[in-house]
Coordinates of C-alpha atoms and ligand atoms in Angstrom, one line a residue:
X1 CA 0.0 0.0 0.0
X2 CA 1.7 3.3 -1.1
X3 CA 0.2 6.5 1.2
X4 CA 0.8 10.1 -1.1
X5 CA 1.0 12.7 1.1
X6 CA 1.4 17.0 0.5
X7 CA 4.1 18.0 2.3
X8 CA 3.9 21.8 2.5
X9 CA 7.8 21.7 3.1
X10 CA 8.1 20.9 -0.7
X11 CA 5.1 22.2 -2.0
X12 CA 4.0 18.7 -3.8
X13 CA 2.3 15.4 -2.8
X14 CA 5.1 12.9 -2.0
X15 CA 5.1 9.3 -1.4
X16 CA 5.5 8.8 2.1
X17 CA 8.5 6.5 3.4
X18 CA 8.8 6.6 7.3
X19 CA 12.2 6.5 9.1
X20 CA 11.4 3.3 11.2
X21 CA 8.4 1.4 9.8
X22 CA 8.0 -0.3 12.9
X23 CA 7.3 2.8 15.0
X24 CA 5.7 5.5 12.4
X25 CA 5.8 8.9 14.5
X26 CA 3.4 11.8 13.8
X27 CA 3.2 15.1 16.4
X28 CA -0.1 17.4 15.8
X29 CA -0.3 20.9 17.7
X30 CA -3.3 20.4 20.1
X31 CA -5.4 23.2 22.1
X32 CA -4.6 26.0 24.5
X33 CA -6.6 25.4 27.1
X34 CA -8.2 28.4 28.2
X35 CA -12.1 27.9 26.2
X36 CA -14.5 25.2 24.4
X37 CA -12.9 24.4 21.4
X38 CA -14.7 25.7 18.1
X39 CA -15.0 24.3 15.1
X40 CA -11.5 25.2 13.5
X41 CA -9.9 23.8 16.3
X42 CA -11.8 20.4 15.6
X43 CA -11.0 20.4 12.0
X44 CA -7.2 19.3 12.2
X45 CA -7.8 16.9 15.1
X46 CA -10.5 14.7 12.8
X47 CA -8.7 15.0 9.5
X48 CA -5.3 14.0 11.4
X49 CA -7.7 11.1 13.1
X50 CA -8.2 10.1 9.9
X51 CA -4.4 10.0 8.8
X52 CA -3.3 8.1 12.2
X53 CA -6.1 5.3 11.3
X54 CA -5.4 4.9 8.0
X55 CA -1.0 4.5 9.2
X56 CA -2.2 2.5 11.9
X57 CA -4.5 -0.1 9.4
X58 CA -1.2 -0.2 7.2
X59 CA 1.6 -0.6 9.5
X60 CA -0.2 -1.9 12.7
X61 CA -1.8 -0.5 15.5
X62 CA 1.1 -1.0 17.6
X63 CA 3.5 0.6 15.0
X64 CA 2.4 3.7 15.4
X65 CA 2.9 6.6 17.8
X66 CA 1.1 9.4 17.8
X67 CA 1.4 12.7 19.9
X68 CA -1.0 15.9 20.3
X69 CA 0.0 18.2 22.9
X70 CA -2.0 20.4 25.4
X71 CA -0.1 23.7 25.7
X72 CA -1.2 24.8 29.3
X73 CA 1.3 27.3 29.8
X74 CA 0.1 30.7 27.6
X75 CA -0.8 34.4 28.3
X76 CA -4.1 34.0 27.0
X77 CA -4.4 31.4 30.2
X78 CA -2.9 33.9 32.6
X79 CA -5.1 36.4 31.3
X80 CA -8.4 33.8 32.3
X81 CA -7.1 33.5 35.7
X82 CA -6.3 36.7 36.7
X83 CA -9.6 37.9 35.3
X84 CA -11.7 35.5 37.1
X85 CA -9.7 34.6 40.4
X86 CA -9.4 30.9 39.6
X87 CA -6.0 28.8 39.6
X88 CA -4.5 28.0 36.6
X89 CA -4.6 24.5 37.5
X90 CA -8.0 24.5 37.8
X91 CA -8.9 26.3 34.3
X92 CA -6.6 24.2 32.3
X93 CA -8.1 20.7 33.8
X94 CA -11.4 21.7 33.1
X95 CA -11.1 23.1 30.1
X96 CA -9.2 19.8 28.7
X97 CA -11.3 17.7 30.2
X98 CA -14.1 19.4 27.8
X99 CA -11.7 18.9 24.7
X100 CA -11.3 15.6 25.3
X101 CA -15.6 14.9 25.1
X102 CA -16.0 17.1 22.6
X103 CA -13.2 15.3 20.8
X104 CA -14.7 11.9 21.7
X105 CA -18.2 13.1 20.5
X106 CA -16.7 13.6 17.3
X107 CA -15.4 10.0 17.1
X108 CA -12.1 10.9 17.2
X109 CA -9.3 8.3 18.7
X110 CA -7.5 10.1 21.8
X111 CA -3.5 9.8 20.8
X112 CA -0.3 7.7 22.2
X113 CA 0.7 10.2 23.6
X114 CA -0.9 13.6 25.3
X115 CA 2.2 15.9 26.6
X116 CA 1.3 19.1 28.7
X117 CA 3.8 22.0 28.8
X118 CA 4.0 21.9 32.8
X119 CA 5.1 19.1 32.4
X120 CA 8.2 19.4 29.8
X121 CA 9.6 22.4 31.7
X122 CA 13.4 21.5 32.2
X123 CA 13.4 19.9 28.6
X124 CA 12.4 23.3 26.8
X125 CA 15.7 24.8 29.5
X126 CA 17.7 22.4 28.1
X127 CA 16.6 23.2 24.4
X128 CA 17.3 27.2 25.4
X129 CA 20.5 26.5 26.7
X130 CA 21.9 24.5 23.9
X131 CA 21.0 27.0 21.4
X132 CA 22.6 29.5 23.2
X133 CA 25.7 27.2 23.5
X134 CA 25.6 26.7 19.8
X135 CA 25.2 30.6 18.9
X136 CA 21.6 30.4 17.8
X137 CA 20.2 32.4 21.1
X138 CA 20.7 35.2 23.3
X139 CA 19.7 36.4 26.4
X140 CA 18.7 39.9 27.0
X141 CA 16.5 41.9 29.6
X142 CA 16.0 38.3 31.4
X143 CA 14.1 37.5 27.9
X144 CA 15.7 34.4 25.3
X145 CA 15.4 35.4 22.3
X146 CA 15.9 32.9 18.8
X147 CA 18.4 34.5 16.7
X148 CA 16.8 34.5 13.4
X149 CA 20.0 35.8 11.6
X150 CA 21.9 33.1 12.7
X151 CA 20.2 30.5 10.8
X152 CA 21.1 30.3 7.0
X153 CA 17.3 29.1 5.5
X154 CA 15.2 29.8 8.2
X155 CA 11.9 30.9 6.4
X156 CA 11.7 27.4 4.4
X157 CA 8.7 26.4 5.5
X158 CA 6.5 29.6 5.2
X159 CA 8.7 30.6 2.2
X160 CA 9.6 34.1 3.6
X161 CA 12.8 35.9 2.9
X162 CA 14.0 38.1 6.2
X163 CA 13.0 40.6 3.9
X164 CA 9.5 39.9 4.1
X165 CA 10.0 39.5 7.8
X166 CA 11.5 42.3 8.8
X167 CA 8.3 44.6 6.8
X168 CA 6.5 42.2 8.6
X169 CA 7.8 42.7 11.9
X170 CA 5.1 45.2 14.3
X171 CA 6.5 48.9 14.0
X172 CA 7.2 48.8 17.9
X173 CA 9.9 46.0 18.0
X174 CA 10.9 45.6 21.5
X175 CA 14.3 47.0 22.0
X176 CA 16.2 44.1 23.1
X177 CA 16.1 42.3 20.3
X178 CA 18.8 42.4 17.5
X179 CA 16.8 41.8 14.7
X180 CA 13.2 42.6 14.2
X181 CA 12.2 39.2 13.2
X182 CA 14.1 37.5 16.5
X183 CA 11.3 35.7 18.4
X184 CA 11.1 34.6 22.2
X185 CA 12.0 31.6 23.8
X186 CA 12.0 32.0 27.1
X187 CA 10.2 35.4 29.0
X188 CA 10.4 36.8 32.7
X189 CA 7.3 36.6 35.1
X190 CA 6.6 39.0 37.3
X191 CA 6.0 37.8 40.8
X192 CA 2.5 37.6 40.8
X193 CA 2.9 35.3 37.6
X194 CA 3.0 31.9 37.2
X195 CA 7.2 31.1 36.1
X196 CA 9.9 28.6 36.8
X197 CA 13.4 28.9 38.1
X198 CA 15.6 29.2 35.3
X199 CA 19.2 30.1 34.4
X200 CA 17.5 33.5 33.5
X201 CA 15.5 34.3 36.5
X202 CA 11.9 33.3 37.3
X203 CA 9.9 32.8 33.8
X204 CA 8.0 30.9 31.1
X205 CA 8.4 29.7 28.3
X206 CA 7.1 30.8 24.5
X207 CA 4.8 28.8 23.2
X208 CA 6.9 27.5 20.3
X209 CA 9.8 26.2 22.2
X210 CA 6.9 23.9 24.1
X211 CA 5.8 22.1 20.9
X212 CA 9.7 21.4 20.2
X213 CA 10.8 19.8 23.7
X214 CA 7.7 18.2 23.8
X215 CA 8.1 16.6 20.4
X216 CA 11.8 16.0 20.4
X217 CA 11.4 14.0 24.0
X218 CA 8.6 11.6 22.6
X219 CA 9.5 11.3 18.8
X220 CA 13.1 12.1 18.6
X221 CA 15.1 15.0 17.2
X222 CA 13.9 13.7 13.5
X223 CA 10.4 12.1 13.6
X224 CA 8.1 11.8 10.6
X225 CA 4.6 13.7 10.3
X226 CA 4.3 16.7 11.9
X227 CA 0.6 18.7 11.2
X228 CA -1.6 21.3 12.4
X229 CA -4.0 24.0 10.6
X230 CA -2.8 26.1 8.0
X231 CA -2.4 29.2 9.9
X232 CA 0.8 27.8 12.1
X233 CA 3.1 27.2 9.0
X234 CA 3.7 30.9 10.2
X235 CA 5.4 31.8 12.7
X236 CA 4.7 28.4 14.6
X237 CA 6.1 25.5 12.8
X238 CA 8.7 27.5 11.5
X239 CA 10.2 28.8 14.3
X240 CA 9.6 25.1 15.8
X241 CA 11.8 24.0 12.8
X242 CA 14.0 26.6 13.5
X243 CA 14.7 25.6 17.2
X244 CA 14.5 21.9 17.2
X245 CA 17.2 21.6 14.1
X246 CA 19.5 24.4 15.0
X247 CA 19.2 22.5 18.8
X248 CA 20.2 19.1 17.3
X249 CA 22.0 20.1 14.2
X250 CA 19.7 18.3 11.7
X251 CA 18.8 19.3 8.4
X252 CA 14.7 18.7 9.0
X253 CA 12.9 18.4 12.3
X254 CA 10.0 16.1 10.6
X255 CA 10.0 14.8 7.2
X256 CA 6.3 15.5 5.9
X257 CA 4.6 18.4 7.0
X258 CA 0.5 18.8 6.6
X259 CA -1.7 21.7 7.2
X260 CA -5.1 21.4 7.1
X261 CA -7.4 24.8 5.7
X262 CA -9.6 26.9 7.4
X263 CA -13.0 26.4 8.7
X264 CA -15.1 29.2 7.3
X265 CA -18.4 31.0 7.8
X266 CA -19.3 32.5 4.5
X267 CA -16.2 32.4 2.7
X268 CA -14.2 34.1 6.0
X269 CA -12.1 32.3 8.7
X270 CA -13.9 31.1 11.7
X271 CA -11.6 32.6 14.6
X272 CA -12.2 33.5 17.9
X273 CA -10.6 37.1 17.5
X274 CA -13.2 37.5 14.5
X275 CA -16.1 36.5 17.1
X276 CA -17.6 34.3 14.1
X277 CA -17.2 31.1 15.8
X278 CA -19.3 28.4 17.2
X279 CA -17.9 25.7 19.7
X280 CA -18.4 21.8 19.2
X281 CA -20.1 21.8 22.7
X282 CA -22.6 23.8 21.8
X283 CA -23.7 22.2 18.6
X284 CA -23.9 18.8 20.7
X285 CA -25.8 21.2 23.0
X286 CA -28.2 22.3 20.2
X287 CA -29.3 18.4 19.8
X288 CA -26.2 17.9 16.8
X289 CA -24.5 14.4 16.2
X290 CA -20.8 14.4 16.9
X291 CA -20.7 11.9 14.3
X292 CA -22.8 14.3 12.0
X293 CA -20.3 17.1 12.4
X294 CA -17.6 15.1 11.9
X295 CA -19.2 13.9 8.5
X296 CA -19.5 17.3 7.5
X297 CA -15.9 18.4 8.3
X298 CA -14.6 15.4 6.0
X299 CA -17.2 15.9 3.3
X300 CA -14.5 18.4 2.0
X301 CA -10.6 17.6 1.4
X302 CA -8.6 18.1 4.3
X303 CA -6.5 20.9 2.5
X304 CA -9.2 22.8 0.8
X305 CA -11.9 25.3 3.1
X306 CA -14.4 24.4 4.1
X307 CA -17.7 26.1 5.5
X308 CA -19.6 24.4 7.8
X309 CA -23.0 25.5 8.6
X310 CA -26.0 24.1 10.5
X311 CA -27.6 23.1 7.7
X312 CA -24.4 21.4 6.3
X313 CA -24.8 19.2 9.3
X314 CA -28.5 18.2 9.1
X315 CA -27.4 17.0 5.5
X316 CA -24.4 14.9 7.0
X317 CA -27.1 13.7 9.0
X318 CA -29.4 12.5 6.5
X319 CA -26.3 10.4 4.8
X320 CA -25.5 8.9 8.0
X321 CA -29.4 8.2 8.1
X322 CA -29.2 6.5 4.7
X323 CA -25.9 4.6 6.1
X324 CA -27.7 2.9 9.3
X325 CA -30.7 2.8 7.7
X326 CA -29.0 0.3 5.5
X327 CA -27.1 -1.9 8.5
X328 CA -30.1 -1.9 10.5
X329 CA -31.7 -4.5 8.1
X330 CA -28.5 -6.2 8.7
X331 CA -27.9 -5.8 12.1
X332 CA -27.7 -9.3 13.3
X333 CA -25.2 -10.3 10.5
X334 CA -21.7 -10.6 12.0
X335 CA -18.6 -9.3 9.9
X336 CA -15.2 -8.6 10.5
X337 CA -15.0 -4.9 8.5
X338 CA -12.4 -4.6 6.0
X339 CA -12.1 -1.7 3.6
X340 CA -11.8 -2.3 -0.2
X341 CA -9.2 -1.3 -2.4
X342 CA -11.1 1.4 -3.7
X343 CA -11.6 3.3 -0.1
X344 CA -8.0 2.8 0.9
X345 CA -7.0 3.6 -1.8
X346 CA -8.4 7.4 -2.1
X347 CA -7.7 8.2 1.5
X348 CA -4.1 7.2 1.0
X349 CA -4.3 9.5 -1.8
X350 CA -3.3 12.6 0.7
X351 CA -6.3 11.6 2.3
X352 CA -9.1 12.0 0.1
X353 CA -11.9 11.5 2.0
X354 CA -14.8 13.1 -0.5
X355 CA -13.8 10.1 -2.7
X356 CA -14.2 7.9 0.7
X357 CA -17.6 9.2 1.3
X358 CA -18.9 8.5 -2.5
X359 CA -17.2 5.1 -2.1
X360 CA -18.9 4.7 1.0
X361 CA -22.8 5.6 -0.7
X362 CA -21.8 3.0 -3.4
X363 CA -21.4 0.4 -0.8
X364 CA -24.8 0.9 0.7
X365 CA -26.3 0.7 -1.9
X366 CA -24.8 -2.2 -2.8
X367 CA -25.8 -3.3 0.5
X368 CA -29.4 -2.3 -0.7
X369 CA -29.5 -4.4 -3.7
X370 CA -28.0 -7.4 -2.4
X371 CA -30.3 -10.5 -3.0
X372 CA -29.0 -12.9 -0.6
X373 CA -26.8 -13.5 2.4
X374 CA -23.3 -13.8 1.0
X375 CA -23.9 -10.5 -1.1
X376 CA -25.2 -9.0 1.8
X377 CA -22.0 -10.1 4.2
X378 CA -19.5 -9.0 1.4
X379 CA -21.1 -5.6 1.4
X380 CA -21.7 -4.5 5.0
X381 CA -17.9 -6.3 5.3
X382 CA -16.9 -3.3 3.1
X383 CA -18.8 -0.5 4.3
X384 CA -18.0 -0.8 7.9
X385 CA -14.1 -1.4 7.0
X386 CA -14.1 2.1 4.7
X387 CA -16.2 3.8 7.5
X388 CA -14.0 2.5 10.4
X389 CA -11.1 3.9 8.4
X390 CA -13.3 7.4 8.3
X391 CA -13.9 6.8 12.4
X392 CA -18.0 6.9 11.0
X393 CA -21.0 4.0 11.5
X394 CA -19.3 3.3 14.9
X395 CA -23.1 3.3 16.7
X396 CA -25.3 0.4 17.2
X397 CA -27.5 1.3 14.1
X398 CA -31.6 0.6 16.1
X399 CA -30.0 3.2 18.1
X400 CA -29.0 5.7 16.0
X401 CA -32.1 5.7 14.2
X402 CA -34.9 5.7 16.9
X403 CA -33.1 8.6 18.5
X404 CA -33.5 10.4 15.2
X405 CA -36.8 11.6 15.7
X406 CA -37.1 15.5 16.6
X407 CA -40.4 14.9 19.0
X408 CA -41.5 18.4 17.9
X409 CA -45.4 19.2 17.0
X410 CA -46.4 20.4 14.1
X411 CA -48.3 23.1 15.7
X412 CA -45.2 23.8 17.7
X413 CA -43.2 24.3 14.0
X414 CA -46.0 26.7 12.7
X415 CA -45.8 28.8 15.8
X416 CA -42.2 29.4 15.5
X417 CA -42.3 30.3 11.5
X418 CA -44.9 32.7 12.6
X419 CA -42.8 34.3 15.4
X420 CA -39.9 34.3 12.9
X421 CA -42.2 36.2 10.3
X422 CA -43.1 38.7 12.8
X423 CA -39.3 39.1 13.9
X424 CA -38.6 39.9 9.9
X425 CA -41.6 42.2 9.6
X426 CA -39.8 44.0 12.8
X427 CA -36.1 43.9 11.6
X428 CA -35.1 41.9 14.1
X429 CA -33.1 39.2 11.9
X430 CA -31.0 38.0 14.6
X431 CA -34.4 36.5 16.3
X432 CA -35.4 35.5 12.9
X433 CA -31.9 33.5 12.5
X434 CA -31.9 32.2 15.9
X435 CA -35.5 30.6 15.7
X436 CA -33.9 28.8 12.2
X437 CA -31.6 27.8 13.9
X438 CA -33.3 26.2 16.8
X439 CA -35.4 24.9 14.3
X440 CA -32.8 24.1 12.0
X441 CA -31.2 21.5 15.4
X442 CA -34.2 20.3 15.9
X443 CA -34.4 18.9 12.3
X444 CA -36.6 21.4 10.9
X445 CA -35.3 22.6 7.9
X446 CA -37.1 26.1 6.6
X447 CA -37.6 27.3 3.1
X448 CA -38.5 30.6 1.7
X449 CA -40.1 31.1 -1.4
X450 CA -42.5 33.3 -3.2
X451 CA -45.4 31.5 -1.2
X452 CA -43.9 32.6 2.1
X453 CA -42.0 29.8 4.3
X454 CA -42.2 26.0 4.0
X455 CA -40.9 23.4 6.2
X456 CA -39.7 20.1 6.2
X457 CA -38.2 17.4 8.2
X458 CA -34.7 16.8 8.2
Ligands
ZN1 ZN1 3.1 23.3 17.9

């Protein structure tokens, strides 16, 4: 089985070879933990799901080792605590322990290995220290700063000249540093801040030198996948390149590098700073499948973006309708899944789960026509191998249907499109949106037309 995979690093989709066949190593960025994650934050931790089942059904589950971090040591943390009153501690534990359902809702395998920043605290010193022993880093105003100058092709990655950097570099460049684009490794705290003893007085450490102890300590100084969302191929994984190869002298940190694209809400990025955003909890909140949102976040390739709307995942929900609808007539028939040729083969192809999904719709309704029992076992054999390999059709199918039903009246419906009208008449679209959307999760789909609004059921 050959696995092609883009690797932004090169700019092309290259057939992937792993260092050690027998222990195939892939580090993702995971979440600050300060908030519920939102939809953007899911989108890399589903695709990348997707990429550590597929390496896992074609090298072993035991062969591959898999690391997401939880960076628990950032400002925007500090910020939380001091706003509220409330430890650290206390925010960050919470707040993963919400990631990780919201994760598992989405169907989404927890990894090998979960490293937190607290915990990796003398490893990034180490990391500081060598660079400065090596001439990469210096130490001024009880700051670390990288030495961006020092490094021949830093910039590969993101494909920015120091050029570029430098008229990208904030007007207000704080004076210590020698060269505009020089970026921290290590900062002071102030006493009422949480820090650690250092060779450079009580501090913490930036948020880029975390993801390169962390990584380097589990998967080695070279290891091969490393992925995240588009938007850390700047400054992020570069200046995580920059540190972990300048640390070990090697020429790449990982070997294949994958971004995922952005989650967008009418053609602009969903982002927290935007305030566009809605969170995976409160979709599950709103009555939405995990498994339905995760349908609709790999109904469109991993690289491209992709919007995701409410009523994107009402649809997702009607294929995974169609899906148990078909295994439920076959529920009693016992398989052990394997995916065909055909599925494998397109999500090795740099992950191509759209071609998954239309392989997947073939299957049932295979599944559908099948005649008699062998047709039928060879079928449902294939569908839930291509769909284990997509982490879907992993409920018991009775189950998945009877819960289905919406329970709302029909009088109920007509009273709400009649508040909704009213809320138009008044200008008040944001009621208007907000009883389509409570509508919308409750499997009501509205449609306006020249005859005012129809309805139907999801
Ligand atoms: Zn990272």
């Amino acid at each position: 089985m050959t696995i092609h995979l883009y690797n932004t690093l090169l700019r092309e989709k290259q057939v992937f070879q792993p260092i050690d066949p027998l222990n195939v190593r892939i580090y993702v960025c995971g979440p600050t933990v300060y908030d519920y994650a939102h939809i953007g934050n899911a989108r890399p931790v589903v695709a990348f799901d997707v990429l550590y089942r597929l390496l896992r059904h074609v090298y072993g589950p035991d062969h591959v080792t898999y690391a997401r971090n939880i960076t628990d040591i950032d400002d925007k943390i500090m910020a939380a605590a001091e706003k509220t009153g409330e430890s650290i501690e206390s925010i960050t534990t919470r707040t993963a322990g919400w990631y990780h359902d919201d994760m598992a809702a989405l169907g989404a395998l927890p990894p090998d290995r979960e490293p937190r920043a607290t915990a990796y605290v003398p490893q990034m010193i180490r990391l500081i220290e060598q660079l400065i022993a090596k001439g990469f880093a210096y130490e001024a105003e009880r700051h670390v700063l990288f030495n961006v100058p020092a490094m021949q092709d830093y910039g590969k990655l993101s494909r920015r000249s120091l050029d570029d950097m430098i008229a990208g570099a904030r007007v207000d460049v704080a004076p210590y540093k020698k060269h505009p684009a020089d970026f921290t490794l290590w900062k002071p705290s102030a006493d009422n801040q949480i820090g650690w003893d250092s060779p450079w007085g009580k501090g913490r450490p930036g948020w880029h030198i975390e993801c390169s102890a962390m990584s380097g300590d589990i998967l080695g100084e070279v290891f091969d996948i490393h992925a995240g969302g588009i938007d850390l191929i700047f400054p992020h994984h570069e200046n995580e390149i920059a540190q972990s190869r300048c640390a070990h002298g090697t020429p790449v940190m990982a070997n294949y590098w994958l971004h995922n694209g952005f989650v967008q809400v009418n053609g602009q990025k969903m982002s927290k700073s935007l305030g566009n955003f809605f969170t995976v909890h409160e979709l599950l909140e709103e009555g939405f499948r995990g498994e339905a949102i995760r349908l609709a976040l790999l109904s469109a390739h991993y690289r491209q973006p992709i919007d995701i709307t409410r009523e994107g995942i009402i649809e997702a929900k009607a294929q995974l309708d169609r899906f148990y609808g078909a295994l439920a007539k076959v529920a009693d028939m016992a398989v052990d899944p394997a995916p065909t040729d055909h599925v494998l083969a397109a999500i090795a192809d740099d992950l191509n789960t759209p071609l998954a999904l239309s392989e997947l719709h073939e299957l049932v309704t295979k599944l559908n026509k099948a005649t008699n029992e062998t047709e039928k076992k060879v079928a449902k054999t294939e569908l839930l191998g291509g769909a284990q390999l997509l982490g879907l059709l992993w409920q018991d199918p009775a189950k998945w249907l009877q819960s289905g039903g919406s329970g709302i009246e029909t009088a109920e419906i007509e009273a709400l499109i009649a508040a909704r009208l009213a809320a138009k008449k008044t200008k008040n679209f944001a009621e208007a949106d907000r009883i389509r959307n409570d509508l919308a999760a409750k499997g009501i789909l509205l449609e306006d037309n020249s005859m005012g609004t129809t309805w139907r059921r999801a």
